[in-house]
């Protein structure tokens, strides 16, 4: 068996220790004689897994008591609709910040349910930066403000949390949650698909302040109603049990590493050395403004696009997988989530230097 360093943007690499533990527990979870995949979600064994996972998640992010944590399905994409359905609460409008591909998708879905004010857009920059904090002005009557703290495709990340005053702030944290501590109290809703930085695909986590739940748009399905799901402990119907379990193993792994302060230090160091390698050469370049660069997704281009193919082939041969950039950006993209070890980033940088020497 040999594992590669996998730079996929999602589904993304998982910690090897977590996969090994899941393997060891695969056929017989702690003497139950069955796999977690085969258990009733309402039985004692799975309930203990679910409760532990939520407790560990809350501890890692210091989630205050007046927030509910929901373990749902449908991906972040379903929350693009779930957010307006749950948060409009009788208001006709919502504010959105447009910083790239995922913002745009959220906006397109929200437009089905309300008037969307795009209060800031960086489209004229080709989505290579975030708006300046002091350039943001929100609508008095907005039900909420939605933004995408980390744009996974463009590699653009907010280094600040927008100040929306009393208007609830909603964040699609699919590709940045758990990468560092966050002050949950600044947010009304945070949601994230699991397959970047939490666990396997199929699970979506929603953190919601409890005074915001209870009033939904007419026609909202019960499974998309935050109140119904909160009241049922996210078990209104069969939850994605195995993904929930694996996410729980990831939370234990994070706690074992020292929690999110330690993770933040490691992530910052990994990103800093990769950007330094890109900036330190005339051969590679980053399309993203220096104050808007993502810790998690690092797009970069080669001086000559004709070298993209040999670069990717050589990378593959060196055990560095899934570096091809998104088709809308081109070039390369290295996703370096929590589970990408620092040695993976070091190996990528070494390969980049070697490739430049041969072709630069
Ligand atoms: C991947 C991603 C999504 C889409 O997630 P799904 O779970 O596939 O719906 C949405 N937003 C961001 C920021 C993402 O990175």
Coordinates of C-alpha atoms and ligand atoms in Angstrom, one line a residue:
X1 CA 0.0 0.0 0.0
X2 CA 1.2 3.5 -0.7
X3 CA -0.6 6.7 -0.1
X4 CA 0.0 9.9 -2.1
X5 CA -0.2 13.5 -0.9
X6 CA -3.6 14.4 -2.2
X7 CA -4.2 18.1 -2.9
X8 CA -7.8 17.6 -3.9
X9 CA -10.2 20.6 -3.1
X10 CA -12.9 18.2 -2.1
X11 CA -13.7 15.5 -1.3
X12 CA -10.3 16.0 0.2
X13 CA -7.6 14.0 2.0
X14 CA -8.4 12.7 5.5
X15 CA -6.0 12.2 8.4
X16 CA -4.3 8.8 8.0
X17 CA -4.8 8.1 11.8
X18 CA -8.5 8.6 11.3
X19 CA -8.7 6.2 8.4
X20 CA -6.7 3.6 10.3
X21 CA -9.0 3.9 13.3
X22 CA -12.0 3.5 11.1
X23 CA -10.4 0.5 9.5
X24 CA -9.8 -1.1 12.9
X25 CA -13.4 -0.5 13.9
X26 CA -14.9 -1.3 10.6
X27 CA -16.3 -4.8 11.2
X28 CA -17.0 -4.6 14.9
X29 CA -17.5 -1.3 16.6
X30 CA -16.5 -1.7 20.2
X31 CA -18.0 -5.1 20.7
X32 CA -21.3 -4.5 19.1
X33 CA -20.5 -7.0 16.4
X34 CA -21.5 -4.6 13.7
X35 CA -20.1 -1.8 11.6
X36 CA -21.2 1.8 12.4
X37 CA -22.8 1.7 8.9
X38 CA -25.1 -1.1 10.0
X39 CA -26.4 0.4 13.2
X40 CA -29.8 1.9 13.9
X41 CA -29.4 5.6 14.3
X42 CA -31.7 5.4 17.2
X43 CA -29.8 2.7 19.1
X44 CA -27.6 3.3 22.1
X45 CA -24.3 2.7 20.2
X46 CA -24.9 5.3 17.5
X47 CA -26.5 7.8 19.9
X48 CA -23.3 7.7 21.9
X49 CA -21.2 8.4 18.7
X50 CA -23.5 11.3 17.8
X51 CA -23.5 12.9 21.2
X52 CA -19.7 12.6 21.5
X53 CA -19.1 14.1 18.1
X54 CA -21.3 17.1 18.8
X55 CA -19.6 17.6 22.2
X56 CA -16.1 17.5 20.7
X57 CA -17.1 19.8 17.9
X58 CA -18.6 22.3 20.3
X59 CA -15.5 22.1 22.5
X60 CA -13.1 22.6 19.5
X61 CA -15.0 25.7 18.3
X62 CA -16.1 26.9 21.8
X63 CA -19.7 27.0 20.5
X64 CA -21.8 29.0 23.0
X65 CA -24.8 27.4 24.6
X66 CA -27.3 29.5 22.7
X67 CA -26.3 27.9 19.4
X68 CA -27.6 24.7 18.0
X69 CA -25.4 22.4 16.0
X70 CA -27.2 20.4 13.3
X71 CA -25.8 17.4 11.4
X72 CA -27.7 17.4 8.1
X73 CA -27.5 16.2 4.5
X74 CA -27.7 17.9 1.1
X75 CA -24.3 19.6 1.2
X76 CA -23.6 23.3 1.4
X77 CA -25.6 23.7 -1.8
X78 CA -28.9 22.8 -0.1
X79 CA -28.1 25.4 2.6
X80 CA -28.0 28.0 -0.2
X81 CA -31.8 27.6 -0.2
X82 CA -32.0 26.5 3.5
X83 CA -30.6 29.8 4.7
X84 CA -33.3 32.1 3.1
X85 CA -36.0 29.6 4.0
X86 CA -35.1 29.8 7.7
X87 CA -33.7 33.3 8.1
X88 CA -35.9 35.6 6.1
X89 CA -38.5 35.6 8.9
X90 CA -41.0 37.8 7.1
X91 CA -38.4 40.2 5.6
X92 CA -38.3 40.5 1.8
X93 CA -34.6 41.1 1.3
X94 CA -31.1 39.8 2.2
X95 CA -27.6 41.2 1.6
X96 CA -24.9 39.1 -0.1
X97 CA -21.2 39.7 -0.7
X98 CA -20.0 38.3 -4.0
X99 CA -16.4 37.1 -3.9
X100 CA -16.5 34.2 -6.4
X101 CA -18.0 31.0 -7.7
X102 CA -19.6 29.8 -4.4
X103 CA -21.0 33.3 -3.5
X104 CA -22.6 33.3 -7.0
X105 CA -24.3 30.0 -6.5
X106 CA -25.6 31.1 -3.1
X107 CA -26.9 34.3 -4.6
X108 CA -28.6 32.4 -7.5
X109 CA -30.5 30.2 -5.0
X110 CA -31.4 33.0 -2.6
X111 CA -33.0 34.9 -5.6
X112 CA -35.7 32.2 -5.7
X113 CA -36.9 33.3 -2.3
X114 CA -36.1 37.0 -1.8
X115 CA -34.7 40.2 -3.2
X116 CA -31.0 39.9 -3.1
X117 CA -28.9 43.0 -2.6
X118 CA -25.3 42.3 -3.7
X119 CA -23.7 44.9 -1.4
X120 CA -20.2 44.2 -2.6
X121 CA -18.7 42.3 -5.5
X122 CA -15.1 41.8 -6.5
X123 CA -16.0 40.4 -9.9
X124 CA -14.3 43.3 -11.7
X125 CA -11.0 42.1 -10.2
X126 CA -11.6 38.6 -11.6
X127 CA -12.4 37.5 -8.0
X128 CA -8.8 37.9 -6.9
X129 CA -9.4 39.7 -3.7
X130 CA -12.0 40.3 -1.0
X131 CA -13.6 43.8 -0.5
X132 CA -12.1 46.2 2.0
X133 CA -13.8 46.0 5.4
X134 CA -14.6 49.7 5.4
X135 CA -16.2 49.5 1.9
X136 CA -19.1 47.4 3.2
X137 CA -22.5 49.0 3.8
X138 CA -25.5 46.9 4.6
X139 CA -29.2 47.4 4.0
X140 CA -31.3 48.5 7.0
X141 CA -34.0 46.1 6.1
X142 CA -31.8 43.0 5.3
X143 CA -32.9 39.8 7.0
X144 CA -29.3 38.7 7.1
X145 CA -25.9 39.2 5.4
X146 CA -24.4 36.2 3.6
X147 CA -20.7 35.8 2.7
X148 CA -18.2 33.1 1.8
X149 CA -15.2 33.4 4.1
X150 CA -13.1 31.2 1.9
X151 CA -13.7 30.9 -1.8
X152 CA -12.5 27.4 -2.5
X153 CA -12.1 27.8 -6.3
X154 CA -10.5 31.3 -6.4
X155 CA -8.4 30.7 -3.3
X156 CA -9.6 34.1 -1.9
X157 CA -10.2 34.3 1.9
X158 CA -11.4 37.1 4.2
X159 CA -8.8 37.9 6.9
X160 CA -11.6 39.7 8.8
X161 CA -15.2 39.1 9.9
X162 CA -17.6 41.7 8.4
X163 CA -19.2 43.8 11.1
X164 CA -23.0 43.7 10.3
X165 CA -24.1 45.2 13.6
X166 CA -27.5 43.7 14.6
X167 CA -28.1 42.0 11.2
X168 CA -27.4 38.3 11.5
X169 CA -24.2 37.3 9.7
X170 CA -24.3 34.0 7.7
X171 CA -21.2 32.3 6.5
X172 CA -20.6 29.4 4.1
X173 CA -17.5 28.0 5.9
X174 CA -17.3 24.8 3.8
X175 CA -13.6 25.1 3.1
X176 CA -12.3 26.9 6.2
X177 CA -14.2 25.6 9.2
X178 CA -11.9 24.0 11.9
X179 CA -8.8 25.5 10.3
X180 CA -8.5 28.0 13.2
X181 CA -10.5 29.3 16.1
X182 CA -13.5 31.5 15.3
X183 CA -15.7 33.7 17.4
X184 CA -19.0 32.0 16.9
X185 CA -20.9 34.8 18.7
X186 CA -20.3 37.1 15.7
X187 CA -22.4 34.8 13.5
X188 CA -26.1 34.0 13.2
X189 CA -25.6 30.9 11.0
X190 CA -22.4 29.0 9.9
X191 CA -22.8 26.1 7.6
X192 CA -20.3 23.8 5.9
X193 CA -20.3 20.7 3.7
X194 CA -18.1 18.1 5.4
X195 CA -15.9 16.9 2.5
X196 CA -13.2 19.6 2.8
X197 CA -12.2 20.0 6.4
X198 CA -14.6 17.9 8.5
X199 CA -14.9 14.4 7.1
X200 CA -16.4 12.4 4.2
X201 CA -19.1 13.8 1.9
X202 CA -22.7 13.4 2.8
X203 CA -22.7 15.4 6.1
X204 CA -23.4 19.1 6.4
X205 CA -23.0 20.9 9.6
X206 CA -25.1 24.0 10.5
X207 CA -24.4 26.1 13.6
X208 CA -27.4 28.4 14.2
X209 CA -28.2 30.9 17.0
X210 CA -31.3 29.7 18.7
X211 CA -33.3 32.9 18.5
X212 CA -33.2 32.8 14.7
X213 CA -35.0 29.5 14.4
X214 CA -38.7 28.7 14.3
X215 CA -40.2 30.8 11.5
X216 CA -39.7 29.4 8.0
X217 CA -41.0 30.3 4.5
X218 CA -44.3 28.5 3.6
X219 CA -43.5 25.3 1.7
X220 CA -40.2 24.6 3.5
X221 CA -39.7 20.9 3.9
X222 CA -39.4 19.7 7.5
X223 CA -36.0 18.3 6.9
X224 CA -34.8 21.8 5.9
X225 CA -36.4 23.4 8.9
X226 CA -33.7 24.2 11.5
X227 CA -36.3 24.2 14.3
X228 CA -37.6 20.8 13.4
X229 CA -34.1 19.3 13.0
X230 CA -33.0 20.9 16.3
X231 CA -36.0 19.5 18.2
X232 CA -35.2 16.1 16.7
X233 CA -31.5 16.2 17.5
X234 CA -30.9 16.1 13.7
X235 CA -32.7 12.8 13.5
X236 CA -35.9 13.8 11.9
X237 CA -35.0 11.1 9.4
X238 CA -32.0 8.8 9.0
X239 CA -28.9 11.0 9.3
X240 CA -25.7 10.3 7.4
X241 CA -24.5 8.0 10.1
X242 CA -21.1 6.9 8.8
X243 CA -20.1 10.4 7.8
X244 CA -21.1 11.6 11.2
X245 CA -19.0 8.9 12.9
X246 CA -16.0 9.7 10.7
X247 CA -16.4 13.4 11.5
X248 CA -16.3 12.5 15.1
X249 CA -13.0 10.7 14.7
X250 CA -11.6 13.8 13.0
X251 CA -12.7 15.9 15.9
X252 CA -10.9 13.5 18.3
X253 CA -7.8 13.7 16.1
X254 CA -8.0 17.6 16.2
X255 CA -8.3 17.5 20.0
X256 CA -5.4 15.2 20.3
X257 CA -3.3 17.6 18.2
X258 CA -4.0 20.4 20.7
X259 CA -7.2 21.9 19.2
X260 CA -7.7 24.8 16.8
X261 CA -5.0 27.0 18.1
X262 CA -2.4 24.4 17.2
X263 CA -4.1 23.7 13.9
X264 CA -4.1 27.4 13.1
X265 CA -0.4 27.6 13.7
X266 CA 0.4 24.6 11.5
X267 CA -2.0 25.8 8.7
X268 CA -0.5 29.3 8.7
X269 CA 3.0 27.9 8.5
X270 CA 2.1 25.6 5.6
X271 CA 0.4 28.4 3.7
X272 CA 3.2 30.8 4.3
X273 CA 5.9 28.5 3.0
X274 CA 3.9 27.7 -0.1
X275 CA 3.2 31.4 -0.9
X276 CA 6.9 32.2 -0.2
X277 CA 7.9 29.5 -2.7
X278 CA 5.5 31.0 -5.3
X279 CA 6.5 34.6 -4.7
X280 CA 10.2 33.8 -4.5
X281 CA 10.3 32.6 -8.1
X282 CA 9.6 34.3 -11.5
X283 CA 8.4 30.9 -12.8
X284 CA 5.3 30.6 -10.5
X285 CA 2.8 33.2 -9.6
X286 CA -0.3 33.6 -7.5
X287 CA -3.3 35.4 -9.0
X288 CA -4.6 36.4 -5.6
X289 CA -4.0 39.8 -3.8
X290 CA -1.6 39.4 -0.9
X291 CA -4.2 40.5 1.7
X292 CA -6.8 38.0 0.4
X293 CA -4.9 34.7 0.2
X294 CA -6.4 31.6 1.4
X295 CA -4.7 29.3 4.0
X296 CA -6.6 26.4 2.5
X297 CA -6.7 26.6 -1.3
X298 CA -3.6 27.9 -3.0
X299 CA -4.0 28.5 -6.8
X300 CA -0.8 29.2 -8.8
X301 CA 0.1 29.5 -12.4
X302 CA 3.3 28.6 -14.3
X303 CA 5.0 31.2 -16.5
X304 CA 4.2 29.1 -19.6
X305 CA 0.8 27.3 -19.6
X306 CA 2.3 24.8 -22.1
X307 CA 4.2 23.4 -19.1
X308 CA 1.1 22.7 -17.1
X309 CA 0.8 19.2 -18.5
X310 CA 4.4 18.1 -17.8
X311 CA 4.2 19.7 -14.4
X312 CA 1.1 17.6 -13.5
X313 CA 2.6 14.4 -14.9
X314 CA 5.8 14.9 -13.0
X315 CA 3.8 15.7 -9.8
X316 CA 1.7 12.6 -10.2
X317 CA 4.9 10.5 -10.6
X318 CA 6.3 12.1 -7.4
X319 CA 3.2 11.1 -5.4
X320 CA 1.6 14.6 -5.5
X321 CA -2.0 14.1 -6.7
X322 CA -4.9 16.3 -7.8
X323 CA -3.0 19.6 -8.4
X324 CA -4.8 20.6 -11.5
X325 CA -6.5 24.0 -11.1
X326 CA -10.2 24.6 -11.4
X327 CA -11.1 25.0 -15.1
X328 CA -12.3 28.6 -14.4
X329 CA -9.0 29.7 -13.0
X330 CA -6.5 27.5 -14.8
X331 CA -3.0 26.6 -13.7
X332 CA -2.7 24.6 -10.4
X333 CA -4.5 24.6 -7.1
X334 CA -3.0 23.0 -4.0
X335 CA -5.7 22.4 -1.3
X336 CA -3.9 22.2 2.0
X337 CA -6.6 21.5 4.5
X338 CA -6.0 20.4 8.1
X339 CA -5.4 16.8 7.0
X340 CA -2.6 17.7 4.6
X341 CA 0.6 17.1 6.6
X342 CA 3.3 19.7 6.5
X343 CA 5.6 17.1 4.8
X344 CA 3.1 17.1 1.9
X345 CA 3.6 20.9 1.5
X346 CA 7.4 20.5 1.8
X347 CA 7.3 17.8 -0.9
X348 CA 5.3 20.0 -3.2
X349 CA 7.7 22.9 -2.7
X350 CA 10.7 20.6 -3.4
X351 CA 9.0 19.4 -6.6
X352 CA 8.2 22.9 -7.7
X353 CA 11.9 23.9 -7.3
X354 CA 13.1 20.9 -9.2
X355 CA 10.6 21.4 -12.0
X356 CA 11.7 25.1 -12.3
X357 CA 15.3 24.1 -12.5
X358 CA 14.6 21.7 -15.3
X359 CA 12.2 24.0 -17.3
X360 CA 12.7 27.6 -16.1
Ligands
LIG1 C1 -17.5 22.7 -1.9 C2 -18.2 24.0 -1.5 C3 -19.6 24.1 -1.7 C4 -20.5 23.0 -2.2 O1 -20.6 22.0 -1.3 P1 -21.5 20.7 -1.5 O2 -21.4 20.0 -0.3 O3 -21.0 20.0 -2.7 O4 -22.9 21.3 -1.8 C5 -20.2 25.3 -1.3 N1 -19.4 26.3 -0.8 C6 -18.1 26.2 -0.7 C7 -17.3 27.4 -0.1 C8 -17.4 25.1 -1.0 O5 -16.1 25.0 -0.9

